Amino acid sequence: MATIDLSATIGNETFHHPFVNAAGVCDETAPEMQSVLDSAAGGLTTKSATLAPRAGNPKPRYFDTDLGSINSMGLPNQGLAYYLDFIAHTETDKPIDLSVTGTKPADQVAALQQIQASNFTGLCELNLSCPNVVGKPQIGYDLDATRAILDQVCAFYEKPLGVKLPPYFDLQQYDAMAAILNQYPLTYINAINSVGNGLVIDPNTETVVIKPKGGFGGIGGQYIKPVALANVRAFRQRLRPEIKIIGTGGVTTGTDAFELILCGADIVELGTVVMQEGVSAFARITHELETLMQEKGYQTLADFRGHLKTQSN
Ligand code: RRO
């Protein structure tokens, strides 16, 4: 049997395995983050950190369905200093991606200033797409606001930077956003965040299933895989090749991950599946991808990354 090499690089970081938790999944507290590092995950993403700790939205704020999940967590996190401290005191050969955000652009800039001034040298992911902060739109849907924050950040931030994007649905949106992103020295993009402001209801009780925002929340899981595939594919076709892509959305099997990599993903993040199955999902999905690659005769991810075929007339 040929040896399979599942490694991938983003910036200066090598992921020996391509699966990482999506921000917000098993990553708010030190024990949760350690459990990801102790699993077969190839790396860790932190919960999106804000300058100050936040309790998040009222509960219930997360609900599982047969095909995925809805959440309106509202950015519960321990504050940026907590995550910087965890990383500074953690010995691991797995990359740790520090996710960061704020409820207003000035706070996002201030958070990145703190990271720039710190000893942290890893990947940092600026979350431009949280759908669940009451009264705050997703920056990634506002081209001018996206440009403005990247202008400010890239004027001082010199470490490897990625952005977490919301899902887009129109080809013109991809053109416009990619044209903006291509102007900045980004290390990667992460596509996609949850599909914002969906609604799950219980027909028996005739009631929404989560409390915040009248039941509206971010949809994850199997529902959103086709949207994730499209976003990864569309951005891979439009971004400078140096900008890598983390593919996120609806992966529950090794075949799902294979499809995202075919569309151009460099590594793949797991969200709802880890919420539902726990960190053992990393080993299962890694094994499934390896088995599929064996069957197809692929030895590295580069053998098929971005090689999606289209149908000619
Ligand atoms: O905390 C959340 O409610 C949340 C965030 Br920051 C995000 O980026 N995506 C999401 O589905 N939930």
Short mmCIF file of C-alpha atoms and ligand atoms in Angstrom, two decimals:
data_model
loop_
_atom_site.label_atom_id
_atom_site.label_comp_id
_atom_site.label_asym_id
_atom_site.label_seq_id
_atom_site.Cartn_x
_atom_site.Cartn_y
_atom_site.Cartn_z
CA MET A 1 0.00 0.00 0.00
CA ALA A 2 1.40 3.39 -1.01
CA THR A 3 2.07 5.83 1.82
CA ILE A 4 -0.39 8.69 1.96
CA ASP A 5 0.89 12.16 2.83
CA LEU A 6 -1.95 14.33 4.15
CA SER A 7 0.18 17.37 4.98
CA ALA A 8 -0.62 20.90 3.86
CA THR A 9 0.90 24.33 4.44
CA ILE A 10 -0.62 27.72 5.08
CA GLY A 11 1.90 30.52 5.44
CA ASN A 12 4.81 29.14 7.47
CA GLU A 13 2.64 26.56 9.18
CA THR A 14 2.63 22.87 8.30
CA PHE A 15 -0.48 20.86 9.10
CA HIS A 16 0.44 17.16 9.21
CA HIS A 17 -3.26 16.36 8.96
CA PRO A 18 -5.70 18.58 7.04
CA PHE A 19 -8.55 18.76 9.57
CA VAL A 20 -8.93 21.54 12.12
CA ASN A 21 -11.90 22.62 14.23
CA ALA A 22 -13.93 25.53 12.90
CA ALA A 23 -13.80 28.59 15.14
CA GLY A 24 -16.46 28.32 17.80
CA VAL A 25 -16.39 24.54 18.09
CA CYS A 26 -14.70 22.97 21.10
CA ASP A 27 -12.41 25.95 21.55
CA GLU A 28 -13.71 28.41 24.12
CA THR A 29 -11.87 27.12 27.18
CA ALA A 30 -8.39 25.71 27.74
CA PRO A 31 -9.62 22.12 28.37
CA GLU A 32 -11.69 22.21 25.17
CA MET A 33 -8.76 23.52 23.14
CA GLN A 34 -6.45 20.93 24.68
CA SER A 35 -8.90 18.18 23.71
CA VAL A 36 -8.65 19.27 20.06
CA LEU A 37 -4.85 19.28 20.25
CA ASP A 38 -4.90 15.83 21.86
CA SER A 39 -7.13 14.43 19.09
CA ALA A 40 -6.24 13.53 15.49
CA ALA A 41 -6.89 17.15 14.46
CA GLY A 42 -4.10 18.70 12.43
CA GLY A 43 -4.32 21.97 14.32
CA LEU A 44 -6.50 24.15 16.50
CA THR A 45 -8.55 27.26 15.87
CA THR A 46 -9.54 29.31 18.90
CA LYS A 47 -13.01 30.68 19.52
CA SER A 48 -13.16 34.13 17.93
CA ALA A 49 -11.75 36.35 20.65
CA THR A 50 -12.85 39.86 21.49
CA LEU A 51 -10.80 42.36 23.50
CA ALA A 52 -12.87 41.73 26.64
CA PRO A 53 -14.54 38.46 27.69
CA ARG A 54 -18.18 38.06 26.62
CA ALA A 55 -20.96 35.87 28.02
CA GLY A 56 -22.72 35.71 24.63
CA ASN A 57 -26.43 35.52 23.89
CA PRO A 58 -29.13 34.04 26.17
CA LYS A 59 -29.74 30.27 26.01
CA PRO A 60 -30.93 28.15 24.30
CA ARG A 61 -28.57 29.39 21.60
CA TYR A 62 -27.50 26.16 19.82
CA PHE A 63 -29.69 23.37 18.43
CA ASP A 64 -28.87 20.19 16.49
CA THR A 65 -31.05 18.85 13.68
CA ASP A 66 -30.73 15.71 11.54
CA LEU A 67 -29.02 17.71 8.79
CA GLY A 68 -26.99 20.16 10.81
CA SER A 69 -27.36 22.89 13.37
CA ILE A 70 -28.49 26.41 14.10
CA ASN A 71 -26.62 28.70 16.48
CA SER A 72 -26.79 32.19 17.84
CA MET A 73 -24.01 31.95 20.39
CA GLY A 74 -23.31 35.68 20.27
CA LEU A 75 -19.54 35.45 20.59
CA PRO A 76 -19.12 33.95 24.05
CA ASN A 77 -15.37 33.97 24.70
CA GLN A 78 -12.79 34.43 27.44
CA GLY A 79 -11.18 37.53 25.95
CA LEU A 80 -8.10 37.89 23.75
CA ALA A 81 -5.58 37.81 26.63
CA TYR A 82 -6.84 34.33 27.65
CA TYR A 83 -6.19 32.86 24.19
CA LEU A 84 -2.79 34.56 23.83
CA ASP A 85 -1.87 33.15 27.23
CA PHE A 86 -3.09 29.64 26.32
CA ILE A 87 -1.02 29.67 23.13
CA ALA A 88 2.07 31.06 24.92
CA HIS A 89 1.91 28.22 27.47
CA THR A 90 1.04 25.36 25.11
CA GLU A 91 3.72 23.06 23.75
CA THR A 92 2.53 21.51 20.50
CA ASP A 93 3.77 20.85 17.01
CA LYS A 94 0.27 21.56 15.68
CA PRO A 95 -0.47 25.02 14.29
CA ILE A 96 -2.80 27.17 16.42
CA ASP A 97 -4.87 29.68 14.50
CA LEU A 98 -5.94 32.61 16.66
CA SER A 99 -9.41 33.75 15.59
CA VAL A 100 -10.23 37.33 16.49
CA THR A 101 -13.11 39.71 16.04
CA GLY A 102 -15.02 42.56 17.67
CA THR A 103 -18.50 43.94 17.78
CA LYS A 104 -17.29 47.04 15.96
CA PRO A 105 -14.42 47.60 13.50
CA ALA A 106 -12.42 49.77 15.95
CA ASP A 107 -12.35 46.86 18.41
CA GLN A 108 -11.20 44.47 15.69
CA VAL A 109 -8.35 46.82 14.82
CA ALA A 110 -7.42 47.21 18.50
CA ALA A 111 -7.38 43.42 18.94
CA LEU A 112 -5.03 43.01 16.00
CA GLN A 113 -2.80 45.76 17.40
CA GLN A 114 -2.49 43.72 20.60
CA ILE A 115 -1.64 40.60 18.61
CA GLN A 116 0.92 42.50 16.54
CA ALA A 117 2.55 43.73 19.78
CA SER A 118 2.55 40.23 21.33
CA ASN A 119 5.01 37.35 20.88
CA PHE A 120 2.41 35.39 18.91
CA THR A 121 3.77 34.41 15.49
CA GLY A 122 1.13 31.97 14.21
CA LEU A 123 -1.82 32.36 11.89
CA CYS A 124 -4.45 34.87 12.85
CA GLU A 125 -7.98 34.77 11.44
CA LEU A 126 -9.97 37.99 11.39
CA ASN A 127 -13.62 36.99 11.56
CA LEU A 128 -15.56 39.31 9.26
CA SER A 129 -18.70 37.21 9.32
CA CYS A 130 -20.30 36.59 12.71
CA PRO A 131 -24.04 36.58 11.99
CA ASN A 132 -25.19 36.65 15.60
CA VAL A 133 -24.30 39.90 17.29
CA VAL A 134 -27.60 41.64 17.91
CA GLY A 135 -27.89 44.81 15.83
CA LYS A 136 -24.55 44.32 14.01
CA PRO A 137 -24.38 43.40 10.31
CA GLN A 138 -21.75 41.03 8.93
CA ILE A 139 -18.81 43.14 7.69
CA GLY A 140 -18.12 40.66 4.90
CA TYR A 141 -21.40 41.62 3.21
CA ASP A 142 -20.38 45.30 3.08
CA LEU A 143 -17.66 45.87 0.46
CA ASP A 144 -16.75 49.35 1.70
CA ALA A 145 -16.55 48.24 5.32
CA THR A 146 -14.38 45.27 4.33
CA ARG A 147 -12.02 47.51 2.39
CA ALA A 148 -11.90 50.02 5.25
CA ILE A 149 -10.97 47.48 7.90
CA LEU A 150 -8.37 45.75 5.71
CA ASP A 151 -6.84 49.15 4.89
CA GLN A 152 -6.50 49.92 8.58
CA VAL A 153 -5.25 46.50 9.62
CA CYS A 154 -2.78 45.98 6.79
CA ALA A 155 -1.19 49.37 7.55
CA PHE A 156 0.37 47.92 10.75
CA TYR A 157 -0.23 44.14 10.93
CA GLU A 158 2.84 42.21 9.73
CA LYS A 159 2.06 38.64 10.81
CA PRO A 160 0.26 36.00 8.71
CA LEU A 161 -3.37 37.05 8.43
CA GLY A 162 -6.49 35.32 7.15
CA VAL A 163 -10.12 36.41 6.95
CA LYS A 164 -13.22 34.36 7.70
CA LEU A 165 -15.88 35.14 5.15
CA PRO A 166 -19.63 34.74 5.09
CA PRO A 167 -21.15 32.67 2.29
CA TYR A 168 -21.81 34.49 -0.98
CA PHE A 169 -24.51 33.47 -3.40
CA ASP A 170 -24.10 35.50 -6.55
CA LEU A 171 -21.19 35.31 -9.01
CA GLN A 172 -20.97 39.08 -9.00
CA GLN A 173 -20.42 39.03 -5.23
CA TYR A 174 -17.43 36.70 -5.70
CA ASP A 175 -15.97 39.01 -8.36
CA ALA A 176 -16.34 42.07 -6.15
CA MET A 177 -15.03 40.49 -2.94
CA ALA A 178 -12.11 38.71 -4.63
CA ALA A 179 -11.06 41.97 -6.30
CA ILE A 180 -10.85 43.55 -2.85
CA LEU A 181 -9.11 40.65 -1.13
CA ASN A 182 -6.50 40.41 -3.90
CA GLN A 183 -5.28 43.90 -2.99
CA TYR A 184 -4.08 42.88 0.48
CA PRO A 185 -1.20 40.67 1.66
CA LEU A 186 -3.51 38.00 3.02
CA THR A 187 -2.14 34.55 3.82
CA TYR A 188 -5.51 32.86 3.46
CA ILE A 189 -9.26 33.13 3.42
CA ASN A 190 -11.63 30.82 5.24
CA ALA A 191 -14.87 30.07 3.36
CA ILE A 192 -17.50 29.77 4.77
CA ASN A 193 -18.94 30.85 8.09
CA SER A 194 -22.41 29.58 8.93
CA VAL A 195 -25.22 30.58 6.58
CA GLY A 196 -26.52 33.51 8.54
CA ASN A 197 -30.01 34.14 9.81
CA GLY A 198 -31.69 30.88 8.96
CA LEU A 199 -34.64 29.64 10.96
CA VAL A 200 -35.33 26.21 12.45
CA ILE A 201 -38.72 25.62 14.00
CA ASP A 202 -40.41 22.86 15.94
CA PRO A 203 -43.73 22.11 14.22
CA ASN A 204 -45.10 20.35 17.30
CA THR A 205 -44.74 23.32 19.58
CA GLU A 206 -44.95 25.80 16.69
CA THR A 207 -41.94 27.53 18.22
CA VAL A 208 -38.44 28.55 17.17
CA VAL A 209 -35.68 26.38 18.68
CA ILE A 210 -33.23 29.05 19.86
CA LYS A 211 -33.92 32.16 21.93
CA PRO A 212 -31.84 35.06 20.53
CA LYS A 213 -33.03 37.23 17.63
CA GLY A 214 -36.50 35.66 17.52
CA GLY A 215 -34.98 32.31 16.54
CA PHE A 216 -32.82 33.46 13.62
CA GLY A 217 -29.31 31.99 13.61
CA GLY A 218 -26.35 30.65 11.65
CA ILE A 219 -26.96 27.34 9.86
CA GLY A 220 -24.19 24.74 9.78
CA GLY A 221 -23.83 21.09 8.86
CA GLN A 222 -24.94 19.09 5.85
CA TYR A 223 -27.43 21.75 4.73
CA ILE A 224 -24.58 24.06 3.73
CA LYS A 225 -22.05 21.81 1.98
CA PRO A 226 -23.06 22.85 -1.58
CA VAL A 227 -22.71 26.50 -0.57
CA ALA A 228 -19.26 25.84 0.91
CA LEU A 229 -18.15 23.94 -2.20
CA ALA A 230 -19.29 26.82 -4.41
CA ASN A 231 -17.57 29.47 -2.30
CA VAL A 232 -14.25 27.60 -2.18
CA ARG A 233 -14.40 26.91 -5.92
CA ALA A 234 -15.39 30.46 -6.84
CA PHE A 235 -12.70 32.07 -4.69
CA ARG A 236 -10.03 29.64 -5.90
CA GLN A 237 -10.86 30.72 -9.45
CA ARG A 238 -10.54 34.41 -8.54
CA LEU A 239 -7.91 34.86 -5.82
CA ARG A 240 -4.18 35.25 -6.32
CA PRO A 241 -2.68 31.74 -6.07
CA GLU A 242 -0.58 32.76 -3.03
CA ILE A 243 -3.76 33.30 -1.00
CA LYS A 244 -4.58 29.89 0.44
CA ILE A 245 -8.09 28.68 1.26
CA ILE A 246 -9.45 26.97 4.33
CA GLY A 247 -12.63 25.17 3.32
CA THR A 248 -15.37 25.01 5.95
CA GLY A 249 -19.00 23.99 5.78
CA GLY A 250 -20.96 20.79 6.04
CA VAL A 251 -18.13 18.26 6.09
CA THR A 252 -19.25 15.07 7.83
CA THR A 253 -17.30 12.44 5.87
CA GLY A 254 -13.94 11.97 4.20
CA THR A 255 -15.72 12.22 0.84
CA ASP A 256 -17.09 15.67 1.77
CA ALA A 257 -13.54 16.78 2.59
CA PHE A 258 -12.27 15.31 -0.69
CA GLU A 259 -14.87 17.39 -2.55
CA LEU A 260 -13.82 20.62 -0.80
CA ILE A 261 -10.17 19.95 -1.64
CA LEU A 262 -11.14 19.20 -5.26
CA CYS A 263 -12.67 22.69 -5.27
CA GLY A 264 -9.36 24.12 -4.06
CA ALA A 265 -9.31 23.98 -0.26
CA ASP A 266 -5.83 23.70 1.27
CA ILE A 267 -7.12 22.39 4.58
CA VAL A 268 -10.61 21.69 5.88
CA GLU A 269 -12.36 22.75 9.05
CA LEU A 270 -14.97 20.72 10.90
CA GLY A 271 -17.79 22.44 12.76
CA THR A 272 -21.19 20.90 13.40
CA VAL A 273 -19.85 17.34 13.03
CA VAL A 274 -17.49 17.92 15.97
CA MET A 275 -20.32 19.46 17.99
CA GLN A 276 -22.41 16.36 17.35
CA GLU A 277 -19.80 13.60 17.42
CA GLY A 278 -16.99 15.04 19.54
CA VAL A 279 -13.30 15.25 18.70
CA SER A 280 -13.24 11.60 17.60
CA ALA A 281 -14.66 12.92 14.30
CA PHE A 282 -11.14 14.08 13.38
CA ALA A 283 -9.75 10.52 13.35
CA ARG A 284 -12.79 9.07 11.57
CA ILE A 285 -12.82 11.65 8.78
CA THR A 286 -9.03 11.53 8.37
CA HIS A 287 -9.24 7.76 7.98
CA GLU A 288 -12.10 8.05 5.48
CA LEU A 289 -10.16 10.56 3.38
CA GLU A 290 -7.06 8.37 3.47
CA THR A 291 -9.06 5.33 2.38
CA LEU A 292 -10.65 7.25 -0.50
CA MET A 293 -7.24 8.50 -1.64
CA GLN A 294 -5.90 4.93 -1.55
CA GLU A 295 -8.82 3.76 -3.70
CA LYS A 296 -8.24 6.56 -6.19
CA GLY A 297 -4.46 6.21 -6.24
CA TYR A 298 -3.72 9.66 -4.84
CA GLN A 299 -0.73 10.03 -2.51
CA THR A 300 -0.86 13.71 -1.62
CA LEU A 301 -3.58 16.34 -1.37
CA ALA A 302 -1.84 18.25 -4.16
CA ASP A 303 -2.55 15.31 -6.49
CA PHE A 304 -6.20 16.38 -6.69
CA ARG A 305 -6.48 19.82 -5.05
CA GLY A 306 -8.37 22.18 -7.35
CA HIS A 307 -8.70 19.53 -10.07
CA LEU A 308 -12.51 19.65 -10.22
CA LYS A 309 -13.71 18.83 -13.74
CA THR A 310 -16.52 20.61 -15.51
CA GLN A 311 -18.74 19.21 -18.25
CA SER A 312 -18.01 20.43 -21.76
CA ASN A 313 -20.77 20.73 -24.37
O1 RRO B 1 -20.51 33.25 18.33
C1 RRO B 1 -21.31 33.13 17.38
O2 RRO B 1 -22.54 33.32 17.51
C2 RRO B 1 -20.85 32.78 16.02
C3 RRO B 1 -19.75 33.35 15.41
BR1 RRO B 1 -18.59 34.56 16.28
C4 RRO B 1 -19.45 33.04 14.07
O3 RRO B 1 -18.50 33.53 13.44
N1 RRO B 1 -20.28 32.16 13.43
C5 RRO B 1 -21.34 31.61 14.03
O4 RRO B 1 -22.06 30.82 13.40
N2 RRO B 1 -21.61 31.91 15.34
#
